[in-house]
Coordinates of C-alpha atoms and ligand atoms in Angstrom, one line a residue:
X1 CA 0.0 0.0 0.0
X2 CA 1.4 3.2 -1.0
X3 CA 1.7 5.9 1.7
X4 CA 2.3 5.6 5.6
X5 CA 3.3 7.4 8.5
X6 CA 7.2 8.0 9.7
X7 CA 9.1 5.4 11.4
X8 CA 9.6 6.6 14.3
X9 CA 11.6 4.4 17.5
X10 CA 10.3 4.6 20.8
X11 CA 13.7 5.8 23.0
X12 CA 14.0 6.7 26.0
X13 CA 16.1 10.1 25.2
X14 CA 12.9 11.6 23.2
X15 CA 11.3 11.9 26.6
X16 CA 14.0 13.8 27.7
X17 CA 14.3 16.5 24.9
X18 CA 10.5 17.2 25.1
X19 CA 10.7 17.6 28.4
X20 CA 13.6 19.6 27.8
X21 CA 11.8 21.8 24.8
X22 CA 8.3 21.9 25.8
X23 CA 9.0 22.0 29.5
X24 CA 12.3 23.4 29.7
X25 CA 11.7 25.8 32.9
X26 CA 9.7 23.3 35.3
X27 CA 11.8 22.8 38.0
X28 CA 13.8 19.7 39.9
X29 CA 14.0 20.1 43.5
X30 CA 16.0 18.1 45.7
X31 CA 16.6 18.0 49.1
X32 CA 20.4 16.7 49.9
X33 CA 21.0 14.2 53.1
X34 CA 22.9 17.0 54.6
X35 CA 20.3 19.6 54.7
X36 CA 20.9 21.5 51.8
X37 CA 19.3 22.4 48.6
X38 CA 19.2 22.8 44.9
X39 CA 17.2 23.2 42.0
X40 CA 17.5 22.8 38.5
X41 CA 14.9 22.1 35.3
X42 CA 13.9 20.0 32.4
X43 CA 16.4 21.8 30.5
X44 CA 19.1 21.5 33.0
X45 CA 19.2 18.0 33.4
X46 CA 18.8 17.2 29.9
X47 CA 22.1 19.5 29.6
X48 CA 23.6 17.5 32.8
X49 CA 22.8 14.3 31.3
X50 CA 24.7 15.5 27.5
X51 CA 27.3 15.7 29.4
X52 CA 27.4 12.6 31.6
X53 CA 26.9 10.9 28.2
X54 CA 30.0 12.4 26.7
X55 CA 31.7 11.3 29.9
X56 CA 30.7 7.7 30.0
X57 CA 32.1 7.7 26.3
X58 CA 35.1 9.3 27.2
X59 CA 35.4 6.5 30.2
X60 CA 35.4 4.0 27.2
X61 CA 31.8 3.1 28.1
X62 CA 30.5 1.3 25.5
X63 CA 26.5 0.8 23.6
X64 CA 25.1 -2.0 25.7
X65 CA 27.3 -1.6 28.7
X66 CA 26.0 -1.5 32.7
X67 CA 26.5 1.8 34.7
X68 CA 25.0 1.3 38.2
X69 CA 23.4 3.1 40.8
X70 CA 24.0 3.1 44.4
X71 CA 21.7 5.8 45.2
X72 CA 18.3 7.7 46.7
X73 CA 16.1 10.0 44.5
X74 CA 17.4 13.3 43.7
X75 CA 18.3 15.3 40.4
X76 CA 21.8 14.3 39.9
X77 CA 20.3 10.3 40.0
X78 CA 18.6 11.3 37.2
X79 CA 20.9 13.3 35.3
X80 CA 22.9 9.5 35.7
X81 CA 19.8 7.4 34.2
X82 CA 19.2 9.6 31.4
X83 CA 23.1 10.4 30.2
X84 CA 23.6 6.6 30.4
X85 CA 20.9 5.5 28.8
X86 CA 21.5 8.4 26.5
X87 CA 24.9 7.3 25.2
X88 CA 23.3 3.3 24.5
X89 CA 24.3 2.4 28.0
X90 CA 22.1 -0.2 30.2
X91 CA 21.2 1.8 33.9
X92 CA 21.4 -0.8 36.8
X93 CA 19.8 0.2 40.1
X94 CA 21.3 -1.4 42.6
X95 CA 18.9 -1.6 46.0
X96 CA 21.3 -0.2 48.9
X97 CA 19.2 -2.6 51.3
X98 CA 20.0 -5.8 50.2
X99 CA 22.7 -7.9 51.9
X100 CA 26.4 -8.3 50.7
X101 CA 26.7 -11.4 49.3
X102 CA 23.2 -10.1 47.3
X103 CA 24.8 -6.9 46.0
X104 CA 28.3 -9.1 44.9
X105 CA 26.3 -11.4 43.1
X106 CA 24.5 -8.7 41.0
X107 CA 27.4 -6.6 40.6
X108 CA 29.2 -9.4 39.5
X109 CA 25.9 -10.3 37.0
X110 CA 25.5 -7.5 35.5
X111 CA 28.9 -6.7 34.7
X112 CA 29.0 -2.9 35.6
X113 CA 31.5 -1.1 34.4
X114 CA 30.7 2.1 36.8
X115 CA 29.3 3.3 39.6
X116 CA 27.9 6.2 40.8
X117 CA 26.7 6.4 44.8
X118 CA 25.3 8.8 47.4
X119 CA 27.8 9.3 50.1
X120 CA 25.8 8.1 52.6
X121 CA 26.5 4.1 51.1
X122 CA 30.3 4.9 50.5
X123 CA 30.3 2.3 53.5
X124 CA 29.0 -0.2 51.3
X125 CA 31.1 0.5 48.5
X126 CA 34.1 0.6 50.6
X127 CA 33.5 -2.6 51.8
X128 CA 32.5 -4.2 48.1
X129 CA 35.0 -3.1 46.3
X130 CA 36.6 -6.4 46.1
X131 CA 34.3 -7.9 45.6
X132 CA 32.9 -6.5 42.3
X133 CA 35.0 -7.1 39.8
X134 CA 33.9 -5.8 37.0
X135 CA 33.7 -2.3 38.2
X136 CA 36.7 0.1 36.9
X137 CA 35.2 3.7 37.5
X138 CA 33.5 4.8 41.0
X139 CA 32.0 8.1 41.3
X140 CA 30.5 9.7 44.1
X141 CA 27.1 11.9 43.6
X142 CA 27.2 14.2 46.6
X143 CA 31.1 14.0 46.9
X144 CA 33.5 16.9 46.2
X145 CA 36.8 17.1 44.2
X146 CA 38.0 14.7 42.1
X147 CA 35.7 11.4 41.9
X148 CA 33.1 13.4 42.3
X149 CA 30.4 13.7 39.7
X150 CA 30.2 17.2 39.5
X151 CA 34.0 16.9 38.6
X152 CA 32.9 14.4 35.7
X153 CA 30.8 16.6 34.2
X154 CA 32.7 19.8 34.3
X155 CA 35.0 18.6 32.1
X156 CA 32.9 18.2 28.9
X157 CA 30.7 20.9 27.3
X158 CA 27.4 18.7 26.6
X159 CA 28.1 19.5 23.1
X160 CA 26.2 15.5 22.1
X161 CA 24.1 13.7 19.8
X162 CA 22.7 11.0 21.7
X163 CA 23.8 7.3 20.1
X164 CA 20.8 5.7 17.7
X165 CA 19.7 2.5 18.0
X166 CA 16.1 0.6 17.9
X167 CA 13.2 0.6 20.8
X168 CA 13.9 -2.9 21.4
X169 CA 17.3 -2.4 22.6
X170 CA 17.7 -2.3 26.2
X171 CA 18.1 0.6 28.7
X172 CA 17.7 -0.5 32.5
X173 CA 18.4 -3.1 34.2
X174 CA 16.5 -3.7 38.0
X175 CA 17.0 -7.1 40.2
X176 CA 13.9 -8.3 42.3
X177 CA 14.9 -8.5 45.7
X178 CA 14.2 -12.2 46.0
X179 CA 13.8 -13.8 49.6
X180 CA 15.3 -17.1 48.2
X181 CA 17.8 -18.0 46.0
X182 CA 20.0 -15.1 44.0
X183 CA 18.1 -12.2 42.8
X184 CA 17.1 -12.5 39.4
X185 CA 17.8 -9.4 36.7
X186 CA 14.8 -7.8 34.3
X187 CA 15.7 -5.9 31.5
X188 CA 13.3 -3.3 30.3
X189 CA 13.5 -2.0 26.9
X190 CA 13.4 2.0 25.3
X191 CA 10.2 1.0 23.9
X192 CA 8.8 -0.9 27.0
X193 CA 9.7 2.0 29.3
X194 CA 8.6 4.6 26.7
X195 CA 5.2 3.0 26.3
X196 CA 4.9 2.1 29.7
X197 CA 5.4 6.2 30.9
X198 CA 3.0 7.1 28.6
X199 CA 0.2 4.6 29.7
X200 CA 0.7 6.1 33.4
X201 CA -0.1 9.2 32.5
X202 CA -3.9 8.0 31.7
X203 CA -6.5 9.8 34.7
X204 CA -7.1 6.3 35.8
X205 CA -3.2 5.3 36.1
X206 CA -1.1 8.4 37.8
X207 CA -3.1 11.2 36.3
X208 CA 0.4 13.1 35.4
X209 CA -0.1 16.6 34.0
X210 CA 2.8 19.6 34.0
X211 CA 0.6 21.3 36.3
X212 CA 1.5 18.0 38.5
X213 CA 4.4 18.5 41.3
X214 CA 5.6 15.0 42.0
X215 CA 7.5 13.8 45.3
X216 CA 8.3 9.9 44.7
X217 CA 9.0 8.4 48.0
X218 CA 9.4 5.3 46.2
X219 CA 13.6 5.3 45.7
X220 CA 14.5 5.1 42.0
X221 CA 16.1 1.5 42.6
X222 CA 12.6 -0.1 43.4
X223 CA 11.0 -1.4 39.8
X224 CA 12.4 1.9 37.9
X225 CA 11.0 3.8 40.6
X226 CA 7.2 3.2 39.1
X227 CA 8.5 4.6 35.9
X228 CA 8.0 7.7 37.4
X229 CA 11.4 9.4 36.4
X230 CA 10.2 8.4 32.4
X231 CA 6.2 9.3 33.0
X232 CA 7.1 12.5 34.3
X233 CA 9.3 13.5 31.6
X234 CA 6.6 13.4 29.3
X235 CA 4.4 15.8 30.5
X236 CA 7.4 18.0 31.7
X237 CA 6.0 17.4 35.9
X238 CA 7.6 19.4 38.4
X239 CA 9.8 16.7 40.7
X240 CA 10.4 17.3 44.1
X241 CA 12.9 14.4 45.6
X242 CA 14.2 14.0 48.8
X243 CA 17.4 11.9 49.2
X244 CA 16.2 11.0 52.5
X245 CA 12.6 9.6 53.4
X246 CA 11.7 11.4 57.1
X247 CA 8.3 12.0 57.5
X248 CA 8.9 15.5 58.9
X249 CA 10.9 16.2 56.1
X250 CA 8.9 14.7 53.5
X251 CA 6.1 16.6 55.1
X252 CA 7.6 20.0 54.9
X253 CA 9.0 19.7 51.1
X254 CA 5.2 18.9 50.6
X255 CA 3.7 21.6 52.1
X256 CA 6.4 24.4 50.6
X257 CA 6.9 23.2 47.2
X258 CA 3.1 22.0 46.8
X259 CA 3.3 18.4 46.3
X260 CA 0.4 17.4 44.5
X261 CA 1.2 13.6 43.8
X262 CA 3.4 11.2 46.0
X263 CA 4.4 7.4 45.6
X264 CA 5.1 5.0 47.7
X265 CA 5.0 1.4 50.0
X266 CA 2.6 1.3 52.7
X267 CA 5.2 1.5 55.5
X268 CA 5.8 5.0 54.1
X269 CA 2.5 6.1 55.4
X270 CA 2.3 4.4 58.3
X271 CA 5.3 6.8 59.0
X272 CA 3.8 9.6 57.7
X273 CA 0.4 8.9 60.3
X274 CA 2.6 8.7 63.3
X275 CA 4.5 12.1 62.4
X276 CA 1.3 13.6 61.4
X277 CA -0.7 12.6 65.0
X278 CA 2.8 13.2 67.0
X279 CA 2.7 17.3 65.5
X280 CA -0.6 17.8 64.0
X281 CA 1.6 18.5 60.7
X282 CA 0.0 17.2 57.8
X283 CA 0.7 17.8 54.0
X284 CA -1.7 20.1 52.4
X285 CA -1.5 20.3 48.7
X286 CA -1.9 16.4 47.7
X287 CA -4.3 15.5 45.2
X288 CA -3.6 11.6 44.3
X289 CA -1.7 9.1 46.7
X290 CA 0.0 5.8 44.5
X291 CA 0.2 3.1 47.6
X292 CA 1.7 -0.3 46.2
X293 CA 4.8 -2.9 46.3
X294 CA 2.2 -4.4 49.4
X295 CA -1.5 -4.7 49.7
X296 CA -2.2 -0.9 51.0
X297 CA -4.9 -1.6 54.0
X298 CA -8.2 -0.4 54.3
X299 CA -8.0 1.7 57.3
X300 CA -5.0 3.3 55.4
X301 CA -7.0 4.2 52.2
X302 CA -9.6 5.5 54.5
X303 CA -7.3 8.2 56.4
X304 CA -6.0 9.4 53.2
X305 CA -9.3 9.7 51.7
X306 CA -10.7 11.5 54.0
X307 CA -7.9 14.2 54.0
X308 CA -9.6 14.9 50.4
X309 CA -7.2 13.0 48.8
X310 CA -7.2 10.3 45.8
X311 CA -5.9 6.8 46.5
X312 CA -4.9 5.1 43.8
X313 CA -4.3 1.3 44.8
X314 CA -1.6 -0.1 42.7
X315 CA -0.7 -3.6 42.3
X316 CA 2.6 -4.8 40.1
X317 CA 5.7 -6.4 40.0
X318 CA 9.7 -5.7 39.1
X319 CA 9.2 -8.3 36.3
X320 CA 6.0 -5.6 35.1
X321 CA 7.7 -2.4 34.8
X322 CA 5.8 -2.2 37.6
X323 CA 2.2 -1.4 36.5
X324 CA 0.1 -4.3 36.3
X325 CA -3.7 -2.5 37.8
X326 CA -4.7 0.1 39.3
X327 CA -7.4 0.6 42.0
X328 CA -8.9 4.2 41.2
X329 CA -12.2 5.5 40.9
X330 CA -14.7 3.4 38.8
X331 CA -17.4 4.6 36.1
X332 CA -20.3 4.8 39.4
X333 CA -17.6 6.3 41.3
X334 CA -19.7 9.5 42.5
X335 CA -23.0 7.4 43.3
X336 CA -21.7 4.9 45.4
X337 CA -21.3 5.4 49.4
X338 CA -17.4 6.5 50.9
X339 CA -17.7 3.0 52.5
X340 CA -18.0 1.6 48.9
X341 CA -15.6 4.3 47.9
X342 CA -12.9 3.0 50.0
X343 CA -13.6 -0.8 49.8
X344 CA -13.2 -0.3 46.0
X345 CA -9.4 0.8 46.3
X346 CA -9.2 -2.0 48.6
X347 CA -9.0 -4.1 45.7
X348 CA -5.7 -3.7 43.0
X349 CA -8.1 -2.6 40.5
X350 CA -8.4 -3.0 37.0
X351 CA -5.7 -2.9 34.1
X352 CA -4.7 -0.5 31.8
X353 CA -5.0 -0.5 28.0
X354 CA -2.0 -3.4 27.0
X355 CA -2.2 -5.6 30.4
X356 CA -3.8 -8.7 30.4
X357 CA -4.9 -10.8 33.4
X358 CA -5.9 -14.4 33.9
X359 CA -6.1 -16.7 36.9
X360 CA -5.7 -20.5 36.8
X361 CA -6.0 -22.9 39.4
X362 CA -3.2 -25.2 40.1
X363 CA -3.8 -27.6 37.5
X364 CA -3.7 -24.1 34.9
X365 CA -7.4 -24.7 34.4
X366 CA -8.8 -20.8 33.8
X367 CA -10.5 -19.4 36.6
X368 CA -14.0 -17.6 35.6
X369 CA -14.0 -13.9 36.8
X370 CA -16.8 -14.3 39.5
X371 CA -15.4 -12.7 42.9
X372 CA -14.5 -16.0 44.6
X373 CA -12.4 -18.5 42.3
X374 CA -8.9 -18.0 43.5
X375 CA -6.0 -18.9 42.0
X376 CA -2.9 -18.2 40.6
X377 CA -2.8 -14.7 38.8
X378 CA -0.8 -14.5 35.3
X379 CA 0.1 -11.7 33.6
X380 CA 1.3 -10.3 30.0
X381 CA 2.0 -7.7 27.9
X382 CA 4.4 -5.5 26.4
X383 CA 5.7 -4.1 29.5
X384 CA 6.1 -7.7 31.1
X385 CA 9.0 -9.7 31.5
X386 CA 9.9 -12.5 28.9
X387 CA 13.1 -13.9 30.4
X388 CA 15.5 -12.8 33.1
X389 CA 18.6 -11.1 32.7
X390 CA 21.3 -14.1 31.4
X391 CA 18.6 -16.7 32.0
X392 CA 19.9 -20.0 30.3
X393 CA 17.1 -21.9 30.7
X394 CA 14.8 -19.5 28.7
X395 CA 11.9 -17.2 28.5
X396 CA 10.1 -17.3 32.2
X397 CA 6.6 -17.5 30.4
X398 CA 4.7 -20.1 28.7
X399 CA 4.0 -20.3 25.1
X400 CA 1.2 -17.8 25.1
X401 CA 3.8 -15.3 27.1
X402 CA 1.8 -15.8 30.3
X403 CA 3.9 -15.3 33.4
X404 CA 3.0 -16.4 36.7
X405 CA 3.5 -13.7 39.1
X406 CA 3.4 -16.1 42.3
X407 CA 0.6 -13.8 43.5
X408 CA -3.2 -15.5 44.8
X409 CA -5.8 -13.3 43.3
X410 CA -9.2 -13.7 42.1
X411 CA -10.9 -11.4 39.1
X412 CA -14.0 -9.7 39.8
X413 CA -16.9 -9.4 37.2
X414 CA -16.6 -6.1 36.9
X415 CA -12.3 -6.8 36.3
X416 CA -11.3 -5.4 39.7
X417 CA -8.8 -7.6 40.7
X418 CA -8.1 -8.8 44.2
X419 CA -4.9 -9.8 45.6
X420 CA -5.2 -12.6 48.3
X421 CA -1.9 -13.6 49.2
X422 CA 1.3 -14.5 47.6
X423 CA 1.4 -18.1 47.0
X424 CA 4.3 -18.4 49.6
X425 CA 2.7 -16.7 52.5
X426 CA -1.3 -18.5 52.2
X427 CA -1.8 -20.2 55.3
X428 CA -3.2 -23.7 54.7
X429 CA -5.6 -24.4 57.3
X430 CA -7.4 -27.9 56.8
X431 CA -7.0 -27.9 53.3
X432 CA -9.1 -24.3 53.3
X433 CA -7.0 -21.4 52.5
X434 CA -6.5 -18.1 54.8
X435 CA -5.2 -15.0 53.5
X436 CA -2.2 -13.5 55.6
X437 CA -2.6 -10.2 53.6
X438 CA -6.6 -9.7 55.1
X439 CA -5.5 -11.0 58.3
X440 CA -2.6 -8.7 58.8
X441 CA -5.2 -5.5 57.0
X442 CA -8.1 -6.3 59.3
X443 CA -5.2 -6.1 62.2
X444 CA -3.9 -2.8 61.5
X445 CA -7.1 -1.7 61.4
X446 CA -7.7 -2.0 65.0
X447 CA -6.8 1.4 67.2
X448 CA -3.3 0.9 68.4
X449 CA -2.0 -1.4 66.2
X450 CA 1.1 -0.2 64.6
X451 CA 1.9 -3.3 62.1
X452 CA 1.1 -6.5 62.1
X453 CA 2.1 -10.2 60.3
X454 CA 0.0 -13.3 60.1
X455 CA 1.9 -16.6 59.4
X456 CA 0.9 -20.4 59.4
X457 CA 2.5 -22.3 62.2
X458 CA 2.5 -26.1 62.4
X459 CA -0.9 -27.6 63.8
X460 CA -1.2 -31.5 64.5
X461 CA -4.9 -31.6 63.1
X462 CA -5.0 -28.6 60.4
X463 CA -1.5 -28.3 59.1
X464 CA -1.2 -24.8 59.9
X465 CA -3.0 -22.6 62.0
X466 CA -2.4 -18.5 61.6
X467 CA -0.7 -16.8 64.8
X468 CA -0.7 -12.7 64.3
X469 CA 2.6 -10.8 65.6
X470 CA 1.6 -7.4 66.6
X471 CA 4.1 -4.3 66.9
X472 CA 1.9 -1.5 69.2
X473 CA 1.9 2.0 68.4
X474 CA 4.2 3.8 70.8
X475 CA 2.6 4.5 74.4
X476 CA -0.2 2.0 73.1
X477 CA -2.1 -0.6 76.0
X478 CA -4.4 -2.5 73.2
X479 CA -4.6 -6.4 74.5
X480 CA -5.0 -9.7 72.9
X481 CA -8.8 -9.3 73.7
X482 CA -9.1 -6.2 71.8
X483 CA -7.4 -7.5 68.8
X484 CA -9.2 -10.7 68.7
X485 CA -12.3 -8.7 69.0
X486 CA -11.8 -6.7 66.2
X487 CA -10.4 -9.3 64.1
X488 CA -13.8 -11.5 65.0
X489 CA -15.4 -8.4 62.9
X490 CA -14.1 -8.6 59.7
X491 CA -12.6 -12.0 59.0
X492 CA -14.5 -15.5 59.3
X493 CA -14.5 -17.1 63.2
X494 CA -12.2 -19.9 61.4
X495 CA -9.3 -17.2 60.6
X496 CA -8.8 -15.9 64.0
X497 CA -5.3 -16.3 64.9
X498 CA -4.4 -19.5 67.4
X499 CA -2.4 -16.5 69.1
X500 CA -1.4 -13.1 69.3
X501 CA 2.1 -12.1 70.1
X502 CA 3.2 -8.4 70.8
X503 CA 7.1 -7.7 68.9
X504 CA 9.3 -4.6 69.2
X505 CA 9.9 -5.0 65.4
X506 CA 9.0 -7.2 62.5
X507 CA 11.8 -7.6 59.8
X508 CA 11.6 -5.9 56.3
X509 CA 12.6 -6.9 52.8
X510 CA 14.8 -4.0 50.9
X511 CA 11.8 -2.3 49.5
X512 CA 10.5 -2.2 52.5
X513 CA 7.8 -4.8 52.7
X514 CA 7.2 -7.3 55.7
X515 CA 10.1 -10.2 55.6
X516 CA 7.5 -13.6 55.8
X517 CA 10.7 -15.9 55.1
X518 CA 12.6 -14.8 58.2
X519 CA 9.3 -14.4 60.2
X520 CA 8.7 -18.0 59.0
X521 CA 12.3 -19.2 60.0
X522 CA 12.1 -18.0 63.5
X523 CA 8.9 -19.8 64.3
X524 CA 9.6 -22.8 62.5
X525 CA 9.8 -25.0 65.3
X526 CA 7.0 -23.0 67.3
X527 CA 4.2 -24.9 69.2
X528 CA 1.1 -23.5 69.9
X529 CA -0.2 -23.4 73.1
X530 CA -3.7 -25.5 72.6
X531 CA -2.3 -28.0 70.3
Ligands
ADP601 P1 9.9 -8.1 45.8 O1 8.8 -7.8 46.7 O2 10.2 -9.6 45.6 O3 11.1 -7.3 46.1 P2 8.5 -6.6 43.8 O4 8.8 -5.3 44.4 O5 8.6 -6.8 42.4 O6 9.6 -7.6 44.4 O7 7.2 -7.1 44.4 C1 6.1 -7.7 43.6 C2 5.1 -8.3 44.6 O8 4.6 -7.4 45.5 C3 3.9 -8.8 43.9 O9 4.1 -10.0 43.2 C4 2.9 -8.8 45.0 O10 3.0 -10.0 45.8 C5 3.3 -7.7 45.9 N1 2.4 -6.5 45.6 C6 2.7 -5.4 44.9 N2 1.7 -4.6 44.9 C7 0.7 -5.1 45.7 C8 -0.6 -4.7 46.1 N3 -1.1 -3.5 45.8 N4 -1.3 -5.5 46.9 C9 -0.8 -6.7 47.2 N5 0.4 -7.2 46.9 C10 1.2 -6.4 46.1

């Protein structure tokens, strides 16, 4: 057929120079770890990043090679992600949480040629750099002098084309924080990223505008930070990052630089409540709230909602760039109740244009979308992973590209979708399954309740029976009884815990989710009372 539109490949750089163009004045704030701050724009990073780029090259960095990350969210970070990926290079996050032998092993995978880090984890990378051995160039962000990254870029003059190649070609590299075994690598594309930044800008995803002032609290190295340094690009959004995650801080940068959207884990919040009852602070500009990485509770939606503020519920995955659904406002949104309101977000919601979902039961038999058949939920699309990072034994999905995210979910008729556990953490009680996610929601629901986490211990006659360990809110007298009492009001009689146990502390993963393999561990050989 004669005639046709312009070929034109989906890269990441393009975000940046319309950003850079359109937006060029909209301003980059960041808050230091020591205190201090600076601001730049659109136009200044993109002019950073030029440089950077010419830097790497001149570091003999070549199309297709690994530049790391050791770092929290601020402007210079992403000065780093764009110049690298700018000049054909692959960005690799690297998760400043995990342990050492984790952070050897993927330094040592993904072959990095260089690193750039915040001061504040020169520790680590004192302590690693034997360890890696791949790394030849180590730069520090906030540093001064030589080795310093404002050193690296003060030698060139940003005078750079950025290096051609096809959307398929990839541009970051993120490792999913597994519990067990090494950490596994995903490789997002220019074109997966670029599509994937553009489908979050959508009202019913982010609802990113450049009127938008955006303070992600999730860091840059967990999943591509959302895709939020990409999405945000493409409408020019004002950023507002903090290199350190303090609610008072947080707080205040909210409140003076008029925060409209914010990202982040639930644990964030829960942080951000007890700063917010101990001074009566609260931030006052916020328009949308993105809670994911763990089921966001319902008490938690509530108290946001009620400020005046949107919740969107998000559920997703490293391996899904992260975006898989999205719990915001549905078409009878305005005629149902705040009740129904706020047990909608509940839910993970539904998925944008390009997602697909499916749930099978064990034997991989389809799952009708009726509210109650659980199962195992699949995934795909062209955002989702097809094989891990150096994977010899092949793509991770079947031959229809399904992958199995591991997650218990069922679909609603309406396509909301409801996590109920991971497949891990279900507690198998008599055959019947119990949800540690509702559990541990209905928990911290309950007034004094900090956090909780609901795990199956060994029972003689049901397998497993759920126990609930309960951190208390500081100052806090709430009982046994009182849990158990609320608990009895919103879970079946069947799924009250055996026990209730009051900790200082549970553990955390790196990206700051509750630890269920070490909880697991340390009451592996734990006898309940009444068995
Ligand atoms: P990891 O937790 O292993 O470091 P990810 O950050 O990729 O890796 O976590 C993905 C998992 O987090 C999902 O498979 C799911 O179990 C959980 N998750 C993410 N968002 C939600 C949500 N909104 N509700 C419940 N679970 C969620």
């Amino acid at each position: 057929m004669l005639g046709g539109m312009q070929d034109f490949e989906l890269r990441v750089p393009r975000l940046l120079d319309h950003a850079a163009r359109e937006h060029w004045g909209r301003e980059i704030v960041t808050r230091w770890a020591d205190g201090s701050e600076t601001r730049t724009t659109w136009a200044g990073i993109a002019r950073d990043a030029r440089k950077l780029a010419q830097a790497l090259e001149r570091l003999g960095v070549k199309k297709g090679d690994r530049v790391a990350t050791l770092a929290m969210n601020h402007s210079r970070h992403l000065v780093a992600w764009y110049g690298a990926i700018g000049m054909g290079g692959v960005v690799h996050t690297i998760n400043p949480r995990l342990f050492d032998d984790q952070l050897a092993f993927i330094g040592n995978h993904a072959e990095d040629r260089v690193l750039f880090y915040d001061k504040a984890f020169a520790p680590i990378v004192e302590r690693m750099k034997p360890e890696w051995r791949t790394i030849q160039h180590y730069y520090c962000f906030d540093g001064d002098g030589r080795g310093s990254f404002e050193a690296l870029l003060a030698q060139e003059d940003g005078n750079y084309a950025w290096v051609e190649g096809g959307e398929r070609d990839p541009c970051m590299l993120c490792y999913t924080s597994g519990t067990t075994g090494n950490p596994k690598g995903v490789v997002y594309s220019h074109r997966s990223s670029v599509i994937h930044a553009i489908t979050e800008l959508q009202p019913a995803e982010f609802d990113l505008s450049t009127q938008s002032v955006v303070l992600p609290i999730v860091p840059m190295f967990h999943a591509v930070g959302w895709g939020l340094p990409f999405a945000c690009a493409a409408v020019g959004a004002k950023f507002v990052f903090s290199a350190v995650n303090e609610p008072r801080i947080l707080c205040e940068l909210m409140n003076r630089e008029k925060v409209t959207h914010s990202a982040g884990v639930p644990t964030v919040w829960f942080g951000m409540f007890q700063h917010m009852d101990a001074t009566g602070d609260a931030p006052g500009h916020l328009k949308i709230v993105t809670i994911g990485g763990s089921a966001a509770p319902r008490a938690m939606i509530e108290r946001i909602m009620k400020m005046g503020v949107r919740v969107n519920h998000a559920w997703g995955m490293t391996e899904t760039s992260p975006i898989g659904t999205m719990g915001a406002p549905s078409a009878d949104w305005d005629e149902m109740s705040f009740d129904s309101q706020v047990d909608q977000v509940s839910k993970q919601g539904k998925v944008p244009f390009g997602v697909e979902l499916r749930v099978v039961d064990d034997e991989g038999n389809l799952q009708p979308r009726d509210g109650q058949s659980s199962g195992r939920l699949q995934v795909r699309g062209p955002w989702v992973i097809r094989q891990y990072f150096q994977d010899e034994s092949g793509p991770c999905v079947d031959a229809d590209n399904w992958f199995d995210t591991g997650d218990v979910a069922v679909l609603h008729p309406d396509g909301v979708m409801q996590i109920t556990d991971r497949a891990k953490d279900v507690i198998k009680s008599g055959g019947e399954w119990i949800s540690s996610v509702e559990l541990e929601n209905a928990a911290v629901g309950c007034a004094g309740v900090a956090e909780a986490a609901a795990i199956g211990v060994y029972h003689p006659r049901w397998d497993e029976r759920p126990i609930l360990l309960v951190v208390r809110k500081p100052d806090s007298q709430v009982s046994v009884e009182d849990i158990q009492a609320h608990l009895a009001q919103h879970v079946a009689k069947w799924w009250l815990p055996d026990e209730v146990h009051f900790v200082e502390s549970l553990p955390h993963t790196a990206t700051g989710k509750l630890l269920k393999t070490a909880i697991r561990e340390q009451y592996k050989d734990f006898k309940l009372a009444a068995a």
